[in-house]
PDB file of C-alpha atoms in Angstrom:
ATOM      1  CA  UNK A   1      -2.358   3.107 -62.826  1.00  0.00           C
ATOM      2  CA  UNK A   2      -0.968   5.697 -65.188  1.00  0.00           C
ATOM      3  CA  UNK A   3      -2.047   7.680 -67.676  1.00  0.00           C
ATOM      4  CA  UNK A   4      -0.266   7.809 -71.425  1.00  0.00           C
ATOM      5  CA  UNK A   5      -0.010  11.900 -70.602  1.00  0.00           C
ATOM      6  CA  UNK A   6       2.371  11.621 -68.073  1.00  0.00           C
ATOM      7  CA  UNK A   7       4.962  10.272 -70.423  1.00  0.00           C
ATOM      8  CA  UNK A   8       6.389  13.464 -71.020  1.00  0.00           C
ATOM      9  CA  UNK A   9       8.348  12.355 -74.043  1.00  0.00           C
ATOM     10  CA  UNK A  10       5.512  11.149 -75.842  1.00  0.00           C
ATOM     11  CA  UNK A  11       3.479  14.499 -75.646  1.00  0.00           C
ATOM     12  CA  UNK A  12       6.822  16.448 -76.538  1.00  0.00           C
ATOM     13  CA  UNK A  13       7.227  14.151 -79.990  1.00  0.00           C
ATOM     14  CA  UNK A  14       3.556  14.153 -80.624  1.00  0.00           C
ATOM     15  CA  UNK A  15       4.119  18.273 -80.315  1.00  0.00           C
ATOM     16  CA  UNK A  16       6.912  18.552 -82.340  1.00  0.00           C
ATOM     17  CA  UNK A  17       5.728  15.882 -85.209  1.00  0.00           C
ATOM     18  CA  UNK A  18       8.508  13.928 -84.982  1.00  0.00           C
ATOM     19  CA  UNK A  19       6.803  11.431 -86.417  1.00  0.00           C
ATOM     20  CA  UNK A  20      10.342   8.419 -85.808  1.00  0.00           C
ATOM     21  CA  UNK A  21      10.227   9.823 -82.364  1.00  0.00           C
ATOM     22  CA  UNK A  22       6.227   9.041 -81.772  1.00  0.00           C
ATOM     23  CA  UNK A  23       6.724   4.964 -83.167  1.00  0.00           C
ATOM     24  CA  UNK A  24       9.822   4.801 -80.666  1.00  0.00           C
ATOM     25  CA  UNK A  25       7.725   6.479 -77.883  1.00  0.00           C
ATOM     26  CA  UNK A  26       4.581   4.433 -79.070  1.00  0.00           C
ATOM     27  CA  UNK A  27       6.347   1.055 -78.532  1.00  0.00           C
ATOM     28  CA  UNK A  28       7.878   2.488 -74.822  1.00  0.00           C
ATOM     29  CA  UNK A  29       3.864   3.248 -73.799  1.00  0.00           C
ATOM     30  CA  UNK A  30       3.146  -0.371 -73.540  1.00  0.00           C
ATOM     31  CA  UNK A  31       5.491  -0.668 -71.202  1.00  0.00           C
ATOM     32  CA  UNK A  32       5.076   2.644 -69.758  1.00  0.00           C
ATOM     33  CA  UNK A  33       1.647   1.632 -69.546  1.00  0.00           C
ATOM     34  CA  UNK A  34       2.160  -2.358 -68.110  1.00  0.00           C
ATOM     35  CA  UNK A  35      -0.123  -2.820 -71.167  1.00  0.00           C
ATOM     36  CA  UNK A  36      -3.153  -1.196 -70.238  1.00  0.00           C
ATOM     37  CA  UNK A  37      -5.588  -1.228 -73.326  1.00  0.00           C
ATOM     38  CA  UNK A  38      -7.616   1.805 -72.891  1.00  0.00           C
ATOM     39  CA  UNK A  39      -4.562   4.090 -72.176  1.00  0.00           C
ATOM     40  CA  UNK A  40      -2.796   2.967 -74.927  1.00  0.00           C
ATOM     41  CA  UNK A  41      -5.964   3.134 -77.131  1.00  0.00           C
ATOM     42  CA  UNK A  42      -6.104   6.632 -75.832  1.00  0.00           C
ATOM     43  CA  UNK A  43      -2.390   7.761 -76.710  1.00  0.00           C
ATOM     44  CA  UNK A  44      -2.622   6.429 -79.807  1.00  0.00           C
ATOM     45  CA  UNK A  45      -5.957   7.822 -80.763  1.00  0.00           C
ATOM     46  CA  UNK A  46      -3.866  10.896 -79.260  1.00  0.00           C
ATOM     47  CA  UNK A  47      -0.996  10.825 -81.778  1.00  0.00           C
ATOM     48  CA  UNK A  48      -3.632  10.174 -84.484  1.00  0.00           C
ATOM     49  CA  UNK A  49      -5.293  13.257 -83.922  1.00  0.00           C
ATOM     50  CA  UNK A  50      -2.700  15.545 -83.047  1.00  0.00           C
ATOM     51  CA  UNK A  51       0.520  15.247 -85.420  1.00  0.00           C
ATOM     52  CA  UNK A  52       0.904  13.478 -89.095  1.00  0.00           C
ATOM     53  CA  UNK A  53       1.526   9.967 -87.870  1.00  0.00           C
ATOM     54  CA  UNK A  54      -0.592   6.983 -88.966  1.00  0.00           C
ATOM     55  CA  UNK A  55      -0.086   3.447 -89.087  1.00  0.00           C
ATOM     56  CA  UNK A  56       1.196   1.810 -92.305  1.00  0.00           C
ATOM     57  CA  UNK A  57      -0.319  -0.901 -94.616  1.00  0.00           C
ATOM     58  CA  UNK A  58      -0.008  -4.282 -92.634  1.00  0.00           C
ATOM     59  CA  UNK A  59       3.108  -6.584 -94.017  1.00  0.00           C
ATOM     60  CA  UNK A  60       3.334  -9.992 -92.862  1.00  0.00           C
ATOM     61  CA  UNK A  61       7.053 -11.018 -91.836  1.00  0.00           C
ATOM     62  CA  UNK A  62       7.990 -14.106 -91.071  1.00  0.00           C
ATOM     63  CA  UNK A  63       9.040 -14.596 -87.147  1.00  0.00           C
ATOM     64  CA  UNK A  64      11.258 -17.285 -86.390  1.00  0.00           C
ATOM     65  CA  UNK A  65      10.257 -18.338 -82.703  1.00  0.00           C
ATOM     66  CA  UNK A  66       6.369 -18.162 -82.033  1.00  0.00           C
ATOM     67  CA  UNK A  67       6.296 -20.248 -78.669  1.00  0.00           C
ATOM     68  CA  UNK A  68       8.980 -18.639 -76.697  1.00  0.00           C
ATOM     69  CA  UNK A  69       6.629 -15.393 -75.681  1.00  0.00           C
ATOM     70  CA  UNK A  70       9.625 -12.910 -74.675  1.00  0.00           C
ATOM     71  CA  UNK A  71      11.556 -14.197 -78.275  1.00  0.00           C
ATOM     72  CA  UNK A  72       8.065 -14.076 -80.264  1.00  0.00           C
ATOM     73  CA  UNK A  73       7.436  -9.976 -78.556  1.00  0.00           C
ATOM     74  CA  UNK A  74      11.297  -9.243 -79.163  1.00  0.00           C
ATOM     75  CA  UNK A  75      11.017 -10.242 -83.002  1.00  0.00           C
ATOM     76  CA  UNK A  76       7.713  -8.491 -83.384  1.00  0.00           C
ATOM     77  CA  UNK A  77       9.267  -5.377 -81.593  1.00  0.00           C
ATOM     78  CA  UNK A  78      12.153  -5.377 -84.116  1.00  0.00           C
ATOM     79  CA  UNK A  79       9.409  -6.349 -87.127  1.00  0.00           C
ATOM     80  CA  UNK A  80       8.157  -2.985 -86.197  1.00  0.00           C
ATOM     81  CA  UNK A  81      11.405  -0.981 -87.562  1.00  0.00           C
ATOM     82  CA  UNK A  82      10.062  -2.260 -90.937  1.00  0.00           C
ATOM     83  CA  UNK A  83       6.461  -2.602 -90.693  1.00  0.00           C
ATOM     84  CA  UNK A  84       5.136  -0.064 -88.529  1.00  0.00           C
ATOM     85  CA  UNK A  85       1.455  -1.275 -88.551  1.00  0.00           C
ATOM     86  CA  UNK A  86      -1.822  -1.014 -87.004  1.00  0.00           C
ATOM     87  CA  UNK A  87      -2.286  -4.894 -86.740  1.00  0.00           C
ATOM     88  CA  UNK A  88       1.505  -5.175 -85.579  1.00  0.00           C
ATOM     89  CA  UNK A  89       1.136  -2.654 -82.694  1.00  0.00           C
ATOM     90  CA  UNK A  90      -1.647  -4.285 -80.943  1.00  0.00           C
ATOM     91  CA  UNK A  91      -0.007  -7.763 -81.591  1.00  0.00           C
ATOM     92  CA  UNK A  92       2.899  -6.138 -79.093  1.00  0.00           C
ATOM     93  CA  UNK A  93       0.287  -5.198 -77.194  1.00  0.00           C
ATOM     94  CA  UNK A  94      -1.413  -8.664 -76.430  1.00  0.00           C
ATOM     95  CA  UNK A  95       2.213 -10.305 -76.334  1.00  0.00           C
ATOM     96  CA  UNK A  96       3.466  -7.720 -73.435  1.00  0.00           C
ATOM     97  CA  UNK A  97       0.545  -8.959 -71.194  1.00  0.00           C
ATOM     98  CA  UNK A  98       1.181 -12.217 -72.039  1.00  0.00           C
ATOM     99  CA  UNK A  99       5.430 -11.694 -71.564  1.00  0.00           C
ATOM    100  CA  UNK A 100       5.023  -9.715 -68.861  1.00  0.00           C
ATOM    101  CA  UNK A 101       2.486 -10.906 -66.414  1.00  0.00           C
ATOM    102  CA  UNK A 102       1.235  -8.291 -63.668  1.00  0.00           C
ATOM    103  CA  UNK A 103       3.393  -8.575 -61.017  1.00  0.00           C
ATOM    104  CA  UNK A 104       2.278  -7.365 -57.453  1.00  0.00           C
ATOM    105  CA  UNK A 105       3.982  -4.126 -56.380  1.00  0.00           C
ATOM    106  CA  UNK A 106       6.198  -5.135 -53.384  1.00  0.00           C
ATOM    107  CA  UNK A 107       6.379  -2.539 -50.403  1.00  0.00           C
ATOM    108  CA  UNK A 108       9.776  -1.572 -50.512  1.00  0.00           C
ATOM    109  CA  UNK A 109       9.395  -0.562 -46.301  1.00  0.00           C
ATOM    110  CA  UNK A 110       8.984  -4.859 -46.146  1.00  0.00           C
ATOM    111  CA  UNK A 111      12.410  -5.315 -47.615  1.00  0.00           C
ATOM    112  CA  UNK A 112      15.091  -5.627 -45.421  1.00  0.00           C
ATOM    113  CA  UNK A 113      18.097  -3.256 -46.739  1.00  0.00           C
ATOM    114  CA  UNK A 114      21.877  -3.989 -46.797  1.00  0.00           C
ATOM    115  CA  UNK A 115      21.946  -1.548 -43.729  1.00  0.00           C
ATOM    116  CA  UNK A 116      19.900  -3.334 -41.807  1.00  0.00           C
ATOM    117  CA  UNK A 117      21.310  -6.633 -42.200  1.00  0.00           C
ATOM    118  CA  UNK A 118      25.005  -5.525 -41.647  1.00  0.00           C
ATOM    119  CA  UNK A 119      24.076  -4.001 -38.557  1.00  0.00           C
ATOM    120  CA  UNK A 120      22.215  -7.064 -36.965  1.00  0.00           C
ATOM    121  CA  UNK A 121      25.342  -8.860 -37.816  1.00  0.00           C
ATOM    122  CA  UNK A 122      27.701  -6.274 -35.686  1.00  0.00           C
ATOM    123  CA  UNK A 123      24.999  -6.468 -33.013  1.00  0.00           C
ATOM    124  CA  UNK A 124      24.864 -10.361 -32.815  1.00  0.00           C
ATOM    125  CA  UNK A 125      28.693 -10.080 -33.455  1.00  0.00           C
ATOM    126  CA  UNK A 126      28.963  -7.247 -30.218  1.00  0.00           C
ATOM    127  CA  UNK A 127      26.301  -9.562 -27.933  1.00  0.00           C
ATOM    128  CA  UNK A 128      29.222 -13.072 -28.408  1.00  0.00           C
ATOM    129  CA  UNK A 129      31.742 -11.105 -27.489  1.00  0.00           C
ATOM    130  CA  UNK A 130      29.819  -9.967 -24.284  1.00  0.00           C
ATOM    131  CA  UNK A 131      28.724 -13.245 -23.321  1.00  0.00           C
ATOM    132  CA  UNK A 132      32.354 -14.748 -24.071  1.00  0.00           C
ATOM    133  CA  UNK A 133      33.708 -11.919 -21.849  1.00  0.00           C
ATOM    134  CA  UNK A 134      31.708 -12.361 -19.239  1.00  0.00           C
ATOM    135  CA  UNK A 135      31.556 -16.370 -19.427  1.00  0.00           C
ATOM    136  CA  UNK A 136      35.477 -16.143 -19.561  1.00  0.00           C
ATOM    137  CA  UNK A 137      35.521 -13.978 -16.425  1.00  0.00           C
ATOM    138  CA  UNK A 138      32.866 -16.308 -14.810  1.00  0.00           C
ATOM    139  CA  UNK A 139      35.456 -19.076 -15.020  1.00  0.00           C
ATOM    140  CA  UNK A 140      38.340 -16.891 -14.200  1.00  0.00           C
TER     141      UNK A 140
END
């Protein structure tokens, strides 16, 4: 699992105060993050307490698709350009999870590569040509 510190561009805006930077870098930590509550709680609390950014005054805006998850987390996403709000932010939050369901980390060693599979192909290909040789010299 990772931790929001080792999203180096997040510690360098919260640093520098560049307060547009640290809502951009915000909104990448959930995914940075797969949408891991407590770390996110934790960088923001982290940004809070370390640089002039806050939250603004909840706005309600009106979002045109509510059932379609990925449309619903898009339009709150963009909502966020607007209304950068407390309320808002964890509503992207809960939506990610919901989005993006945990998928299980695949052991890349279990997949077969392009390599692999091209050169089974020349083998198989090499072993017919073999057996026709020798089948055609069997008859010969």
């Amino acid at each position: 699992m990772r931790e929001f510190t080792e999203n180096e561009s997040f510690i360098g805006s919260v640093k520098e105060n560049d307060i547009n930077e640290i809502k951009r870098t915000l909104i990448d930590n959930i995914f940075f993050l797969q949408g891991d509550k407590n770390e996110i709680n934790k960088a923001v609390e982290y940004a809070i307490n370390n640089s002039d950014f806050n939250f603004g005054a909840h706005k309600e805006i009106e979002v045109s698709n509510k059932t379609d998850k990925q449309d619903y987390f898009s339009d709150e996403k963009w909502n966020m350009r607007e209304n950068y709000s407390k309320e808002r932010y964890y509503l992207l939050v809960g939506l990610f999870k919901e989005t993006f369901p945990e998928q299980e980390d695949i052991d890349k060693s279990d997949l077969p590569s392009v390599n692999n599979e091209i050169l089974k192909k020349v083998i198989i290909g090499g072993v017919v040509l073999i057996a026709g040789y020798l089948i055609f010299k069997a008859l010969s």
